[in-house]
Every structure is written in C-alpha cells, then in structure tokens.
Amino acid sequence: MAAQNSVLTQIARPYASALFDLAESENQMASVETALSDVSRLIGESADFARFLRSPVLSADTKASALDALLAKASINPLVGNFLRLVAKNGRLFALDAIIAGFRELAAKARGEVTAEVTSAAPLNADQVAALSETLKAKIGKTVTLNQFVDSSLIGGLQVKVGSQMIDSSIKTKLAAMKIAMKEVG
C-alpha cells in the first residue's frame, strides 16, 4: 500500500502543482478549492463514481467522454472542469483523490496553515476541537486544520500527527507500554 501511495503521489504532485499555479495566477484559489471539495465529496459519497474513476477496464477516452457529460450538467468552476478533462484525457483519473489532496496541501501551505491528523476513540465535540486547535496553534505557531478520524480500539485519549511529529496519548499505547514493562519485571 505504501508503494502504491508513493506512485500515486508522484503522479499527482505535478498535476496538483500545475492546478495550484494556474488557480493562483487566475486569482481563483477559493473557487477552485471549493469546486475540488465538491468533487472530493462526490467521490466519497458515490461508490459508483469512485469505481468509475479507478476502473482499469474503461479506456481514457471512455472516461473522458463520460466526464464531459457530467461536467456539462454540473455547474463547476470552468478552470476545474478543464483540468478534470485534461486529467481524464491523460488517463489519470485514478489519481484524482491524490491530486486533490496535493492541491489542498499546497493551498494550506500558501495560507500558512498546517494539517493535523487527529485520531480519537470517540468523535470530538466542537469545544474539544476548538481547544485542540488552539493548543496546536500555540505549540506550532501556525493555524492548524484538523482531519478527524475515529478508532474505538484506542479506548481513550488521542493520537495527533502533524507532519512527521506524532503525539500519542491513547490508553491503548499506554497499556501496551505497561504490558512490556510488566514482562521486563517478571
């Protein structure tokens, strides 16, 4: 899986960078980001659309013409529409999720933001999210956007990953450490 993500990242990075540069030069950063969020949401909500994008059975031309029909009915930013047509024509729709993620990273970096992945045992409420964001902002010195995940196996606590830093205060990890310590004693 890691090797596949690496290949996807290598494919996605130039596309994301090109779209970012174009959106910036056309002063359309906000509208492009909104349109990409809509596309990303569609991928997440429609399993059929996600399968369509990843299908190796369908040719690039077939995908491009189907996407053209979709874009004709949707009111999407023309810059994003043309970009999606280019990605389809080049047979790279399977990497669209990675391209969108790469664009978001570039846009966040340009705004001076960082993204933190927060995994908790239960969903965080709005007060907890606000407090965590403020704490991370004070520690890092930049505005922090939180991507939240839930993993009930953590039992309690949080795992926070910002860049290459990982803060793990989960009960699962503490119990594992205690188990190792107990083995060493006994």
Short mmCIF file of N, CA, C and O in Angstrom, two decimals, residues 72-152:
data_model
loop_
_atom_site.label_atom_id
_atom_site.label_comp_id
_atom_site.label_asym_id
_atom_site.label_seq_id
_atom_site.Cartn_x
_atom_site.Cartn_y
_atom_site.Cartn_z
N ALA A 72 -20.94 18.83 -18.22
CA ALA A 72 -21.89 19.66 -18.97
C ALA A 72 -23.14 19.92 -18.13
O ALA A 72 -23.73 21.01 -18.23
N LYS A 73 -23.54 18.96 -17.30
CA LYS A 73 -24.74 19.12 -16.48
C LYS A 73 -24.45 19.81 -15.15
O LYS A 73 -25.34 20.38 -14.54
N ALA A 74 -23.20 19.75 -14.69
CA ALA A 74 -22.84 20.33 -13.40
C ALA A 74 -22.38 21.78 -13.61
O ALA A 74 -21.80 22.12 -14.63
N SER A 75 -22.66 22.59 -12.62
CA SER A 75 -22.16 23.97 -12.69
C SER A 75 -20.88 24.03 -11.86
O SER A 75 -20.88 24.35 -10.69
N ILE A 76 -19.78 23.68 -12.52
CA ILE A 76 -18.49 23.63 -11.84
C ILE A 76 -17.60 24.73 -12.40
O ILE A 76 -17.78 25.17 -13.53
N ASN A 77 -16.67 25.17 -11.58
CA ASN A 77 -15.71 26.19 -12.00
C ASN A 77 -15.09 25.75 -13.34
O ASN A 77 -14.61 24.63 -13.46
N PRO A 78 -15.10 26.63 -14.36
CA PRO A 78 -14.58 26.25 -15.68
C PRO A 78 -13.11 25.81 -15.64
O PRO A 78 -12.72 24.91 -16.38
N LEU A 79 -12.33 26.43 -14.78
CA LEU A 79 -10.92 26.05 -14.65
C LEU A 79 -10.80 24.61 -14.16
O LEU A 79 -10.03 23.82 -14.70
N VAL A 80 -11.60 24.26 -13.16
CA VAL A 80 -11.59 22.89 -12.63
C VAL A 80 -12.14 21.92 -13.66
O VAL A 80 -11.62 20.82 -13.83
N GLY A 81 -13.19 22.33 -14.36
CA GLY A 81 -13.75 21.48 -15.41
C GLY A 81 -12.73 21.15 -16.48
O GLY A 81 -12.57 19.98 -16.87
N ASN A 82 -12.01 22.16 -16.96
CA ASN A 82 -10.96 21.93 -17.97
C ASN A 82 -9.84 21.06 -17.40
O ASN A 82 -9.30 20.21 -18.10
N PHE A 83 -9.51 21.30 -16.15
CA PHE A 83 -8.47 20.50 -15.51
C PHE A 83 -8.90 19.03 -15.44
O PHE A 83 -8.11 18.13 -15.76
N LEU A 84 -10.14 18.77 -15.04
CA LEU A 84 -10.64 17.40 -14.95
C LEU A 84 -10.65 16.73 -16.32
O LEU A 84 -10.34 15.54 -16.44
N ARG A 85 -11.00 17.49 -17.34
CA ARG A 85 -10.98 16.94 -18.71
C ARG A 85 -9.55 16.54 -19.11
O ARG A 85 -9.34 15.50 -19.72
N LEU A 86 -8.59 17.38 -18.75
CA LEU A 86 -7.19 17.08 -19.06
C LEU A 86 -6.72 15.83 -18.32
O LEU A 86 -6.08 14.96 -18.90
N VAL A 87 -7.07 15.73 -17.03
CA VAL A 87 -6.69 14.56 -16.24
C VAL A 87 -7.31 13.30 -16.84
O VAL A 87 -6.65 12.26 -16.96
N ALA A 88 -8.57 13.39 -17.27
CA ALA A 88 -9.25 12.25 -17.89
C ALA A 88 -8.59 11.88 -19.22
O ALA A 88 -8.36 10.69 -19.50
N LYS A 89 -8.30 12.88 -20.02
CA LYS A 89 -7.68 12.65 -21.33
C LYS A 89 -6.33 11.96 -21.18
O LYS A 89 -5.95 11.10 -21.98
N ASN A 90 -5.59 12.33 -20.12
CA ASN A 90 -4.28 11.74 -19.87
C ASN A 90 -4.36 10.39 -19.15
O ASN A 90 -3.33 9.81 -18.81
N GLY A 91 -5.58 9.94 -18.85
CA GLY A 91 -5.75 8.64 -18.20
C GLY A 91 -5.30 8.63 -16.75
O GLY A 91 -4.81 7.61 -16.26
N ARG A 92 -5.47 9.73 -16.05
CA ARG A 92 -5.00 9.83 -14.67
C ARG A 92 -6.13 10.04 -13.66
O ARG A 92 -5.88 10.46 -12.54
N LEU A 93 -7.36 9.72 -14.04
CA LEU A 93 -8.48 9.91 -13.11
C LEU A 93 -8.35 9.04 -11.86
O LEU A 93 -8.86 9.40 -10.81
N PHE A 94 -7.64 7.92 -11.98
CA PHE A 94 -7.46 7.05 -10.81
C PHE A 94 -6.69 7.77 -9.69
O PHE A 94 -6.78 7.40 -8.53
N ALA A 95 -5.95 8.82 -10.04
CA ALA A 95 -5.15 9.56 -9.06
C ALA A 95 -5.84 10.85 -8.62
O ALA A 95 -5.22 11.66 -7.93
N LEU A 96 -7.11 11.02 -8.96
CA LEU A 96 -7.79 12.28 -8.67
C LEU A 96 -7.83 12.61 -7.18
O LEU A 96 -7.61 13.76 -6.79
N ASP A 97 -8.09 11.62 -6.34
CA ASP A 97 -8.08 11.86 -4.89
C ASP A 97 -6.73 12.40 -4.44
O ASP A 97 -6.66 13.35 -3.66
N ALA A 98 -5.66 11.80 -4.91
CA ALA A 98 -4.31 12.23 -4.53
C ALA A 98 -4.00 13.61 -5.09
O ALA A 98 -3.32 14.41 -4.44
N ILE A 99 -4.49 13.91 -6.27
CA ILE A 99 -4.29 15.24 -6.87
C ILE A 99 -4.99 16.30 -6.02
O ILE A 99 -4.40 17.34 -5.71
N ILE A 100 -6.23 16.02 -5.62
CA ILE A 100 -6.98 16.97 -4.80
C ILE A 100 -6.29 17.16 -3.45
O ILE A 100 -6.15 18.29 -2.97
N ALA A 101 -5.81 16.06 -2.86
CA ALA A 101 -5.10 16.16 -1.58
C ALA A 101 -3.82 16.99 -1.74
O ALA A 101 -3.51 17.83 -0.88
N GLY A 102 -3.11 16.79 -2.82
CA GLY A 102 -1.90 17.57 -3.09
C GLY A 102 -2.20 19.05 -3.27
O GLY A 102 -1.47 19.92 -2.76
N PHE A 103 -3.29 19.36 -3.97
CA PHE A 103 -3.69 20.75 -4.14
C PHE A 103 -4.03 21.38 -2.80
O PHE A 103 -3.61 22.51 -2.52
N ARG A 104 -4.77 20.66 -1.97
CA ARG A 104 -5.14 21.18 -0.65
C ARG A 104 -3.90 21.46 0.20
O ARG A 104 -3.85 22.46 0.92
N GLU A 105 -2.92 20.58 0.13
CA GLU A 105 -1.67 20.79 0.88
C GLU A 105 -0.98 22.06 0.42
O GLU A 105 -0.51 22.86 1.24
N LEU A 106 -0.88 22.25 -0.90
CA LEU A 106 -0.24 23.45 -1.43
C LEU A 106 -0.99 24.71 -1.03
O LEU A 106 -0.38 25.72 -0.66
N ALA A 107 -2.33 24.66 -1.10
CA ALA A 107 -3.14 25.82 -0.73
C ALA A 107 -2.99 26.14 0.76
O ALA A 107 -2.87 27.31 1.13
N ALA A 108 -3.00 25.12 1.59
CA ALA A 108 -2.84 25.33 3.04
C ALA A 108 -1.46 25.91 3.35
O ALA A 108 -1.33 26.82 4.17
N LYS A 109 -0.45 25.40 2.67
CA LYS A 109 0.91 25.90 2.89
C LYS A 109 1.01 27.37 2.47
O LYS A 109 1.64 28.17 3.16
N ALA A 110 0.36 27.72 1.38
CA ALA A 110 0.37 29.11 0.92
C ALA A 110 -0.32 30.04 1.92
O ALA A 110 0.05 31.20 2.04
N ARG A 111 -1.32 29.53 2.62
CA ARG A 111 -2.02 30.32 3.63
C ARG A 111 -1.32 30.28 4.99
O ARG A 111 -1.78 30.90 5.94
N GLY A 112 -0.24 29.52 5.09
CA GLY A 112 0.47 29.40 6.36
C GLY A 112 -0.21 28.45 7.34
O GLY A 112 -0.06 28.57 8.54
N GLU A 113 -0.97 27.51 6.80
CA GLU A 113 -1.66 26.52 7.64
C GLU A 113 -0.94 25.19 7.58
O GLU A 113 -0.25 24.88 6.62
N VAL A 114 -1.14 24.40 8.62
CA VAL A 114 -0.68 23.02 8.62
C VAL A 114 -1.89 22.13 8.93
O VAL A 114 -2.86 22.58 9.53
N THR A 115 -1.79 20.89 8.51
CA THR A 115 -2.87 19.94 8.75
C THR A 115 -2.42 18.93 9.79
O THR A 115 -1.31 18.42 9.72
N ALA A 116 -3.29 18.66 10.72
CA ALA A 116 -3.02 17.65 11.74
C ALA A 116 -4.06 16.55 11.61
O ALA A 116 -5.24 16.81 11.42
N GLU A 117 -3.59 15.31 11.69
CA GLU A 117 -4.49 14.16 11.69
C GLU A 117 -4.72 13.77 13.14
O GLU A 117 -3.77 13.45 13.85
N VAL A 118 -5.97 13.82 13.56
CA VAL A 118 -6.32 13.53 14.94
C VAL A 118 -7.18 12.28 14.97
O VAL A 118 -8.24 12.23 14.33
N THR A 119 -6.72 11.27 15.69
CA THR A 119 -7.48 10.04 15.84
C THR A 119 -7.88 9.93 17.30
O THR A 119 -7.05 10.04 18.19
N SER A 120 -9.18 9.74 17.52
CA SER A 120 -9.70 9.63 18.88
C SER A 120 -10.58 8.39 18.99
O SER A 120 -11.02 7.84 17.99
N ALA A 121 -10.83 7.96 20.23
CA ALA A 121 -11.66 6.78 20.45
C ALA A 121 -13.12 7.06 20.16
O ALA A 121 -13.87 6.17 19.75
N ALA A 122 -13.55 8.30 20.33
CA ALA A 122 -14.92 8.72 20.06
C ALA A 122 -14.86 10.07 19.36
O ALA A 122 -13.86 10.79 19.49
N PRO A 123 -15.89 10.43 18.61
CA PRO A 123 -15.87 11.74 17.93
C PRO A 123 -15.70 12.88 18.93
O PRO A 123 -16.27 12.85 20.02
N LEU A 124 -14.91 13.86 18.54
CA LEU A 124 -14.68 15.03 19.39
C LEU A 124 -15.82 16.03 19.22
O LEU A 124 -16.31 16.21 18.10
N ASN A 125 -16.21 16.67 20.33
CA ASN A 125 -17.25 17.71 20.20
C ASN A 125 -16.59 19.03 19.79
O ASN A 125 -15.36 19.14 19.74
N ALA A 126 -17.39 20.01 19.49
CA ALA A 126 -16.89 21.29 18.98
C ALA A 126 -15.93 21.98 19.95
O ALA A 126 -14.91 22.55 19.54
N ASP A 127 -16.21 21.91 21.27
CA ASP A 127 -15.33 22.53 22.26
C ASP A 127 -13.97 21.85 22.28
O ASP A 127 -12.93 22.51 22.39
N GLN A 128 -13.97 20.52 22.20
CA GLN A 128 -12.72 19.77 22.21
C GLN A 128 -11.89 20.09 20.95
O GLN A 128 -10.68 20.26 21.03
N VAL A 129 -12.55 20.19 19.81
CA VAL A 129 -11.86 20.51 18.56
C VAL A 129 -11.24 21.90 18.65
O VAL A 129 -10.08 22.11 18.28
N ALA A 130 -12.01 22.86 19.17
CA ALA A 130 -11.51 24.23 19.30
C ALA A 130 -10.32 24.29 20.25
O ALA A 130 -9.31 24.94 19.96
N ALA A 131 -10.42 23.59 21.38
CA ALA A 131 -9.33 23.59 22.35
C ALA A 131 -8.08 22.93 21.77
O ALA A 131 -6.96 23.44 21.95
N LEU A 132 -8.25 21.83 21.07
CA LEU A 132 -7.11 21.15 20.45
C LEU A 132 -6.47 22.02 19.38
O LEU A 132 -5.24 22.13 19.30
N SER A 133 -7.30 22.67 18.58
CA SER A 133 -6.77 23.56 17.53
C SER A 133 -5.96 24.70 18.14
O SER A 133 -4.87 25.03 17.64
N GLU A 134 -6.48 25.31 19.20
CA GLU A 134 -5.77 26.41 19.87
C GLU A 134 -4.45 25.93 20.49
O GLU A 134 -3.43 26.61 20.40
N THR A 135 -4.48 24.77 21.12
CA THR A 135 -3.26 24.21 21.73
C THR A 135 -2.20 23.95 20.66
O THR A 135 -1.03 24.30 20.84
N LEU A 136 -2.61 23.34 19.55
CA LEU A 136 -1.67 23.05 18.48
C LEU A 136 -1.16 24.34 17.83
O LEU A 136 0.03 24.44 17.48
N LYS A 137 -2.03 25.32 17.69
CA LYS A 137 -1.62 26.61 17.12
C LYS A 137 -0.57 27.26 18.00
O LYS A 137 0.43 27.81 17.51
N ALA A 138 -0.77 27.20 19.31
CA ALA A 138 0.21 27.78 20.24
C ALA A 138 1.53 27.03 20.18
O ALA A 138 2.60 27.64 20.25
N LYS A 139 1.48 25.72 20.03
CA LYS A 139 2.70 24.91 20.01
C LYS A 139 3.46 25.07 18.70
O LYS A 139 4.68 25.20 18.68
N ILE A 140 2.73 25.09 17.58
CA ILE A 140 3.36 25.11 16.25
C ILE A 140 3.58 26.53 15.74
O ILE A 140 4.53 26.79 15.01
N GLY A 141 2.69 27.44 16.12
CA GLY A 141 2.82 28.81 15.66
C GLY A 141 2.12 29.07 14.34
O GLY A 141 2.32 30.11 13.73
N LYS A 142 1.32 28.13 13.87
CA LYS A 142 0.58 28.30 12.63
C LYS A 142 -0.86 27.85 12.86
O LYS A 142 -1.15 27.11 13.78
N THR A 143 -1.74 28.31 11.98
CA THR A 143 -3.12 27.85 12.03
C THR A 143 -3.15 26.37 11.67
O THR A 143 -2.49 25.94 10.73
N VAL A 144 -3.92 25.60 12.42
CA VAL A 144 -3.96 24.16 12.23
C VAL A 144 -5.35 23.73 11.78
O VAL A 144 -6.34 24.07 12.40
N THR A 145 -5.38 22.98 10.68
CA THR A 145 -6.62 22.37 10.21
C THR A 145 -6.62 20.93 10.68
O THR A 145 -5.63 20.21 10.48
N LEU A 146 -7.72 20.49 11.30
CA LEU A 146 -7.78 19.13 11.83
C LEU A 146 -8.54 18.20 10.89
O LEU A 146 -9.65 18.51 10.47
N ASN A 147 -7.92 17.07 10.57
CA ASN A 147 -8.60 15.97 9.90
C ASN A 147 -8.87 14.95 10.98
O ASN A 147 -7.93 14.40 11.56
N GLN A 148 -10.15 14.71 11.26
CA GLN A 148 -10.50 13.86 12.39
C GLN A 148 -10.84 12.44 11.94
O GLN A 148 -11.52 12.25 10.94
N PHE A 149 -10.36 11.47 12.72
CA PHE A 149 -10.66 10.07 12.50
C PHE A 149 -11.06 9.46 13.83
O PHE A 149 -10.64 9.93 14.88
N VAL A 150 -11.86 8.42 13.78
CA VAL A 150 -12.29 7.73 14.99
C VAL A 150 -11.82 6.28 14.92
O VAL A 150 -12.00 5.60 13.91
N ASP A 151 -11.15 5.83 15.99
CA ASP A 151 -10.69 4.45 16.11
C ASP A 151 -11.00 4.00 17.53
O ASP A 151 -10.28 4.35 18.47
N SER A 152 -12.05 3.23 17.68
CA SER A 152 -12.50 2.83 19.02
C SER A 152 -11.50 1.93 19.73
O SER A 152 -11.55 1.79 20.96
#
